[in-house]
Amino acid sequence: MNPMDLLRSNLSRVRIPEPTNRIFKQECCVSFDTPRSEGGLFVDLNSFLAYGKDHVGWNFEKTGNPVYLHIKQTRKLVAPEDRPSKKPTLLAIGVEGGFDNNEAEYDETHSIVILPEYVTLSYPSVELPEKVRLAVDAILMAEGAERKEQVAAWTADKKQTSAYAMNLQQIDNGVIIPPSGWKCAKCDKRDNLWLNLTDGMILCGRRNWDGTGGNNHAVEHYKETGYPLAVKLGTITSDLEGADVFSYPEDDSVVDPLLAQHLAFFGIDFSSLQKTEMTTAERELDQNTNFDWNRIQESGQDVEPLFGPGYTGLVNLGNSCYLAATMQVMFSTHAFCTRYYTQEPLKAAFEAAPADPTVDLNMQLTKLAHGLLSGKYSVPAQEKDAAANAATTTDTKQEGIPPRMFKAVIAASHPEFSSMRQQDALEFFLHFVDQVERVHSGKPEVDPTKSFKFGIEERISCPSGKVAYNRRLDYILSLGIPLDEATNKEELAAFQKLKMERISEGKDVTNEEIVRPRVPLEACLSTFSAPEELPDFYSTALKAKTTATKSAGLTSFPDYLVLHMRKFVMEAGWVPKKLDVYIDVPDIIDISHMRSKGLQPGEELLPEGGPEDEVQSNKPVANKDIVSQLVSMGFNHLHCEKAAVNTSNAGVEEAMNWLLSHMDDPDIDMPLSQETQCAAIDQSKVETLLSFGFSEEVARNALKASGGDIEKATDWIFNNPDASTSSDMDAATSSTAQTPADAGLPDGGGKYRLFGIVSHIGTSTQCGHYVAHILKDGRWAIFNDTKVGASVDPPKEMGYLYFFERLNS
């Protein structure tokens, strides 16, 4: 059969793309091949997915789709001065309207290829069937899905001014917000907290689809009160443009032009005094940042470039260095190399993937692992250009691989990582291991994140002499840095004296003169285990709140131990500060002494108090003035009390709004004292929760803690995963035996070797740059986006995240 007849016989397998179709034409779905690769790129004219020459045959075997558009790009030899420069209109690199990234220009050729024989027809050609011409024209004219997502991410950061900002009414109820130590007013959440700009209530954010996030208290408060704007605590710094303001009626992140005024109302004030104090600090920080930049990136050092398996750079997609540094370390561990490289062939991952492999986490992690570890893409840039007669370049850099598809999949459930803004490498690491653990929920035996997971046991000692033990699982040890444990106090005192002299002379100290505190890692580890006071602990022995003492230890030692150094703190006056400190980190550490001992002979556990004990002690009391004003309007006294309690005594108007929308509630006439007890006696609700697979005691505790509401009880169980016989961690107990949560986790000796460091350069985790240093093949290597080289002097004292590997005795 001649080629044209063969094409016509396969026309039923050709589709003309619709405007809504995602078209991939820049990168292979299962490898990092592009139109510039040796074999070019093949676009499936049925699914519009692209494949490199080694993988297009797999797609034919899997789908039977025979017709492909082949795209091949060959480098043009154009002098850079011949190219006209355009003025950028968008803060982005390498996208239309953005900054030019001075890429070389390429000639592009197209042809139609029919598998399995790779029969080729030239394109363009008037002889081709119209359907094929229309399909190919549409693909070539369309913006590729890879490009579209990149542009969307750059432009998504443009926020609109809220319609509710200019006339926002604020209620003066005496609320002053401190710079730290916040907690949700309706639950125990201490992160993901939002300050309502109308009444100053601090409440937790929305629950994510996967059960993570907050408990929806901030959005529920909006539904009850109609107060429209809230700002995320932790994002407020003197640079108010970085603050995260959310409008509930507009259901979007917005700009509040009067944010400074709205925050000042609640005592968050950036006065001129603080600004002058900050400029001094900022000047010093700038100086330190320049020093950090050179030290961490090993600028000025003669770094020998490294190539080959395991030494592949990652292209920065626009502030994606947090992802690059973290993933380089993860794929240097035996656990991830084994799972996604040595034991997961690319073809097996592709065959197991859904119809669109670009949205499958397993496929994209396997693609990334093979890209990083095979060595296929880790070659000097000039070797790749040899075919284009451009071997004269002396640059020994590598081009690296762009982790675009992986980033799109891992960020799909996370709005922050989907953006082009810089992110916290710690938050990304935790999100990443959480997502990988989820996809292994049915087969935990091959889950590589298990190697990072360990148990933590907290011992709480109450003045009654009795104790409680709580257990939880974690992936990181987050360590405070005790500056008072610095080993160079004399040099620091001399430096402070010198600095004061220079300031009085109107001069700055030089980089060479700066002395930083040096704190041993051992001192940081001690802060984790050291006893601390719990001021508002509810003791089931004393039936009252008291001050208890808490200490912590590990119930298991993981294969890989990740230490997070808490370098970022919020000072008084809402000034964010990065601790300017060196951590003396030895190559080998021993944490054997940090193993928890569990319940000891002679210790008596706190009695198992029902959650109603604490609920009763915590029970909010209705404001009498609000109640009497509502009663004078003719409302029922009990209803008025409930309205005041449920709006946290915010005011008469709020209570009345609540009342009017809850008049028909079935439990509106139930006394307040009974609301927390009704769950204990409603056996049918207990049975309902038992049918979901929860144990009876967990079901009863959940119903007691949530006032008998099944939906809230279910939420309570998911938010208190380790609650077996208690309402919350205050009374959770355990014995020395490994609980099922600990069972199956790796465990061994407490000696570890340092093998990875993720360092941060910049003033906060939301800006600056991340670099990884990794111990490979007996030497340290630096991974700085696409730059990979032999490290001359790894900055061990400047890490943000430290990765240790257990030494097998």
CSV table of C-alpha atoms in Angstrom, one decimal, residues 440-697:
chain,number,residue,atom,x,y,z
A,440,HIS,CA,0.8,4.2,48.2
A,441,SER,CA,-2.1,3.9,50.7
A,442,GLY,CA,-2.9,0.4,49.3
A,443,LYS,CA,0.7,-0.8,49.1
A,444,PRO,CA,2.7,0.6,52.1
A,445,GLU,CA,5.4,-2.0,51.7
A,446,VAL,CA,6.8,-0.1,48.6
A,447,ASP,CA,6.2,3.4,49.9
A,448,PRO,CA,9.6,5.2,49.9
A,449,THR,CA,8.4,7.9,52.3
A,450,LYS,CA,8.2,5.2,55.1
A,451,SER,CA,12.0,5.5,55.3
A,452,PHE,CA,11.6,9.1,56.6
A,453,LYS,CA,8.8,8.5,59.0
A,454,PHE,CA,9.2,8.1,62.8
A,455,GLY,CA,7.2,8.1,66.0
A,456,ILE,CA,7.4,10.9,68.6
A,457,GLU,CA,6.2,10.3,72.2
A,458,GLU,CA,5.4,13.3,74.5
A,459,ARG,CA,5.3,12.7,78.2
A,460,ILE,CA,3.1,15.1,80.2
A,461,SER,CA,3.6,15.3,83.9
A,462,CYS,CA,0.8,16.9,85.9
A,463,PRO,CA,1.1,18.4,89.5
A,464,SER,CA,-1.1,15.6,90.7
A,465,GLY,CA,2.0,13.3,90.2
A,466,LYS,CA,0.3,11.4,87.4
A,467,VAL,CA,1.4,11.3,83.8
A,468,ALA,CA,0.1,11.0,80.2
A,469,TYR,CA,1.8,9.8,77.1
A,470,ASN,CA,0.8,11.0,73.5
A,471,ARG,CA,2.2,9.6,70.3
A,472,ARG,CA,2.3,11.0,66.8
A,473,LEU,CA,4.1,10.3,63.6
A,474,ASP,CA,6.3,12.8,61.8
A,475,TYR,CA,8.8,13.2,58.9
A,476,ILE,CA,10.9,16.0,60.3
A,477,LEU,CA,12.5,17.1,63.6
A,478,SER,CA,12.0,20.9,63.8
A,479,LEU,CA,14.6,22.4,66.0
A,480,GLY,CA,14.8,25.7,67.8
A,481,ILE,CA,18.3,27.4,67.8
A,482,PRO,CA,19.3,28.4,71.4
A,483,LEU,CA,21.6,31.5,70.7
A,484,ASP,CA,22.6,31.5,74.4
A,485,GLU,CA,24.4,28.2,73.8
A,486,ALA,CA,26.8,29.9,71.3
A,487,THR,CA,30.4,28.6,71.8
A,488,ASN,CA,32.1,31.9,70.7
A,489,LYS,CA,30.6,34.4,73.2
A,490,GLU,CA,33.9,36.3,73.7
A,491,GLU,CA,34.3,37.0,70.0
A,492,LEU,CA,30.6,38.0,69.8
A,493,ALA,CA,31.0,40.5,72.6
A,494,ALA,CA,34.1,42.0,70.9
A,495,PHE,CA,32.3,42.2,67.6
A,496,GLN,CA,29.3,44.0,69.3
A,497,LYS,CA,31.7,46.5,70.8
A,498,LEU,CA,33.4,47.1,67.4
A,499,LYS,CA,30.0,47.5,65.7
A,500,MET,CA,28.9,50.2,68.2
A,501,GLU,CA,32.1,52.0,67.6
A,502,ARG,CA,31.6,51.9,63.8
A,503,ILE,CA,28.0,53.1,64.1
A,504,SER,CA,29.1,56.0,66.3
A,505,GLU,CA,31.6,56.9,63.5
A,506,GLY,CA,28.8,56.5,60.9
A,507,LYS,CA,30.5,53.5,59.3
A,508,ASP,CA,29.5,49.9,58.6
A,509,VAL,CA,31.4,46.8,59.6
A,510,THR,CA,32.9,44.9,56.7
A,511,ASN,CA,32.0,41.3,55.7
A,512,GLU,CA,35.3,40.1,57.0
A,513,GLU,CA,34.7,41.6,60.4
A,514,ILE,CA,31.2,40.2,61.0
A,515,VAL,CA,31.1,37.5,63.7
A,516,ARG,CA,28.1,35.2,63.9
A,517,PRO,CA,27.0,33.1,66.9
A,518,ARG,CA,28.2,29.4,66.5
A,519,VAL,CA,25.7,27.0,68.0
A,520,PRO,CA,26.4,23.3,68.2
A,521,LEU,CA,23.8,21.0,66.6
A,522,GLU,CA,23.8,19.0,69.9
A,523,ALA,CA,22.4,22.1,71.7
A,524,CYS,CA,19.6,22.4,69.1
A,525,LEU,CA,18.7,18.7,69.5
A,526,SER,CA,18.6,19.2,73.3
A,527,THR,CA,15.9,21.9,72.8
A,528,PHE,CA,13.6,19.2,71.3
A,529,SER,CA,14.0,16.9,74.3
A,530,ALA,CA,14.1,19.6,77.0
A,531,PRO,CA,11.1,19.9,79.4
A,532,GLU,CA,8.7,22.7,78.7
A,533,GLU,CA,5.7,24.1,80.6
A,534,LEU,CA,2.1,23.7,79.4
A,535,PRO,CA,0.2,26.5,81.0
A,536,ASP,CA,-3.5,25.6,80.2
A,537,PHE,CA,-3.4,21.9,80.6
A,538,TYR,CA,-6.7,20.3,81.7
A,539,SER,CA,-5.9,17.6,84.2
A,540,THR,CA,-8.4,14.8,84.5
A,541,ALA,CA,-7.0,14.0,87.9
A,542,LEU,CA,-7.5,17.5,89.3
A,543,LYS,CA,-10.6,18.2,87.2
A,544,ALA,CA,-9.2,21.6,86.5
A,545,LYS,CA,-6.7,23.5,84.3
A,546,THR,CA,-3.2,23.6,85.6
A,547,THR,CA,0.5,24.0,84.5
A,548,ALA,CA,2.0,20.7,83.4
A,549,THR,CA,5.5,19.8,82.1
A,550,LYS,CA,6.0,18.2,78.7
A,551,SER,CA,9.1,16.4,77.4
A,552,ALA,CA,9.5,14.5,74.1
A,553,GLY,CA,11.5,11.6,72.6
A,554,LEU,CA,11.5,9.3,69.6
A,555,THR,CA,9.8,5.9,69.6
A,556,SER,CA,11.6,4.8,66.4
A,557,PHE,CA,14.7,6.0,64.5
A,558,PRO,CA,14.0,6.3,60.7
A,559,ASP,CA,16.3,5.3,57.9
A,560,TYR,CA,16.6,9.0,56.9
A,561,LEU,CA,16.4,11.8,59.6
A,562,VAL,CA,15.5,15.3,58.4
A,563,LEU,CA,16.3,18.2,60.7
A,564,HIS,CA,14.7,21.6,60.1
A,565,MET,CA,16.5,24.6,61.6
A,566,ARG,CA,14.0,27.2,62.8
A,567,LYS,CA,15.9,30.2,61.5
A,568,PHE,CA,12.9,32.4,60.7
A,569,VAL,CA,11.3,34.2,63.7
A,570,MET,CA,8.8,37.1,64.1
A,571,GLU,CA,10.1,39.8,66.4
A,572,ALA,CA,8.0,42.3,68.4
A,573,GLY,CA,6.6,45.0,66.1
A,574,TRP,CA,5.9,42.3,63.4
A,575,VAL,CA,9.5,42.5,62.1
A,576,PRO,CA,10.4,39.1,60.4
A,577,LYS,CA,13.9,38.1,61.2
A,578,LYS,CA,16.2,35.4,59.9
A,579,LEU,CA,18.6,34.3,62.6
A,580,ASP,CA,22.1,35.1,61.5
A,581,VAL,CA,23.8,32.1,63.0
A,582,TYR,CA,26.1,29.2,62.2
A,583,ILE,CA,25.2,25.7,63.2
A,584,ASP,CA,28.2,23.5,63.9
A,585,VAL,CA,27.1,20.2,62.3
A,586,PRO,CA,29.3,17.2,62.7
A,587,ASP,CA,29.4,14.5,59.9
A,588,ILE,CA,28.3,11.8,62.3
A,589,ILE,CA,25.6,12.3,65.0
A,590,ASP,CA,24.3,9.9,67.7
A,591,ILE,CA,20.7,10.5,68.9
A,592,SER,CA,20.4,7.2,70.8
A,593,HIS,CA,19.8,9.2,74.0
A,594,MET,CA,16.7,10.7,72.4
A,595,ARG,CA,14.7,7.4,72.4
A,596,SER,CA,11.6,7.7,74.6
A,597,LYS,CA,11.3,5.2,77.4
A,598,GLY,CA,7.5,5.0,77.6
A,599,LEU,CA,5.6,4.4,80.8
A,600,GLN,CA,8.0,3.6,83.7
A,601,PRO,CA,7.5,1.3,86.7
A,602,GLY,CA,5.8,3.3,89.5
A,603,GLU,CA,4.3,5.9,87.1
A,604,GLU,CA,0.5,6.3,87.3
A,605,LEU,CA,-1.4,7.4,84.2
A,606,LEU,CA,-3.9,10.2,84.3
A,607,PRO,CA,-7.5,8.9,84.4
A,608,GLU,CA,-9.4,8.7,81.2
A,609,GLY,CA,-11.6,11.8,81.5
A,610,GLY,CA,-14.4,12.2,79.0
A,611,PRO,CA,-14.1,15.2,76.8
A,612,GLU,CA,-17.2,16.7,78.4
A,613,ASP,CA,-15.0,17.4,81.5
A,614,GLU,CA,-12.9,19.8,79.5
A,615,VAL,CA,-15.8,21.1,77.5
A,616,GLN,CA,-17.5,22.0,80.8
A,617,SER,CA,-14.4,23.8,82.1
A,618,ASN,CA,-14.0,25.6,78.7
A,619,LYS,CA,-17.7,26.3,78.2
A,620,PRO,CA,-18.1,29.9,77.0
A,621,VAL,CA,-20.4,32.1,79.0
A,622,ALA,CA,-22.9,34.4,77.3
A,623,ASN,CA,-22.4,38.1,77.7
A,624,LYS,CA,-25.2,39.3,80.0
A,625,ASP,CA,-25.6,42.7,78.3
A,626,ILE,CA,-26.0,41.1,74.8
A,627,VAL,CA,-28.6,38.6,76.2
A,628,SER,CA,-30.6,41.3,78.1
A,629,GLN,CA,-30.8,43.6,75.0
A,630,LEU,CA,-32.0,40.7,72.8
A,631,VAL,CA,-34.5,39.6,75.5
A,632,SER,CA,-35.9,43.2,75.6
A,633,MET,CA,-36.6,42.8,71.9
A,634,GLY,CA,-38.9,39.9,72.7
A,635,PHE,CA,-36.6,36.9,72.0
A,636,ASN,CA,-36.5,33.8,74.2
A,637,HIS,CA,-33.8,34.0,77.0
A,638,LEU,CA,-32.2,30.6,76.2
A,639,HIS,CA,-32.1,31.4,72.4
A,640,CYS,CA,-30.4,34.7,73.2
A,641,GLU,CA,-27.8,32.9,75.4
A,642,LYS,CA,-27.1,30.5,72.5
A,643,ALA,CA,-26.8,33.3,70.0
A,644,ALA,CA,-24.2,35.2,72.2
A,645,VAL,CA,-22.2,32.0,72.8
A,646,ASN,CA,-22.2,31.0,69.2
A,647,THR,CA,-20.9,34.4,68.0
A,648,SER,CA,-18.3,34.5,70.7
A,649,ASN,CA,-20.0,37.6,72.3
A,650,ALA,CA,-19.1,39.7,69.3
A,651,GLY,CA,-22.0,42.1,69.7
A,652,VAL,CA,-25.8,42.5,69.7
A,653,GLU,CA,-26.1,42.7,65.9
A,654,GLU,CA,-24.0,39.5,65.3
A,655,ALA,CA,-26.0,37.6,67.9
A,656,MET,CA,-29.3,38.8,66.3
A,657,ASN,CA,-28.1,37.7,62.8
A,658,TRP,CA,-27.3,34.3,64.2
A,659,LEU,CA,-30.6,34.0,66.0
A,660,LEU,CA,-32.6,34.9,62.9
A,661,SER,CA,-30.8,32.2,60.8
A,662,HIS,CA,-31.0,29.5,63.5
A,663,MET,CA,-34.6,29.9,64.8
A,664,ASP,CA,-35.7,26.6,63.1
A,665,ASP,CA,-32.7,24.5,64.4
A,666,PRO,CA,-34.1,21.2,65.9
A,667,ASP,CA,-31.9,21.7,69.0
A,668,ILE,CA,-32.7,25.4,69.5
A,669,ASP,CA,-34.6,24.6,72.7
A,670,MET,CA,-32.0,22.3,74.2
A,671,PRO,CA,-30.3,23.7,77.3
A,672,LEU,CA,-26.7,24.7,76.7
A,673,SER,CA,-25.5,22.3,79.4
A,674,GLN,CA,-27.1,19.3,77.6
A,675,GLU,CA,-25.7,20.1,74.2
A,676,THR,CA,-22.4,18.5,75.0
A,677,GLN,CA,-24.0,15.5,76.7
A,678,CYS,CA,-26.7,14.6,74.2
A,679,ALA,CA,-24.3,12.7,72.1
A,680,ALA,CA,-23.4,10.3,74.9
A,681,ILE,CA,-26.9,9.0,75.1
A,682,ASP,CA,-27.9,8.9,71.3
A,683,GLN,CA,-26.9,5.3,70.5
A,684,SER,CA,-28.2,5.5,66.9
A,685,LYS,CA,-25.5,8.1,66.1
A,686,VAL,CA,-22.9,5.9,67.7
A,687,GLU,CA,-24.1,3.0,65.5
A,688,THR,CA,-23.9,5.2,62.4
A,689,LEU,CA,-20.2,6.0,63.2
A,690,LEU,CA,-19.6,2.3,63.9
A,691,SER,CA,-20.9,1.5,60.4
A,692,PHE,CA,-18.1,3.9,59.0
A,693,GLY,CA,-15.5,1.6,60.6
A,694,PHE,CA,-14.6,3.6,63.7
A,695,SER,CA,-14.3,1.9,67.1
A,696,GLU,CA,-17.1,2.5,69.7
A,697,GLU,CA,-14.9,4.5,72.1
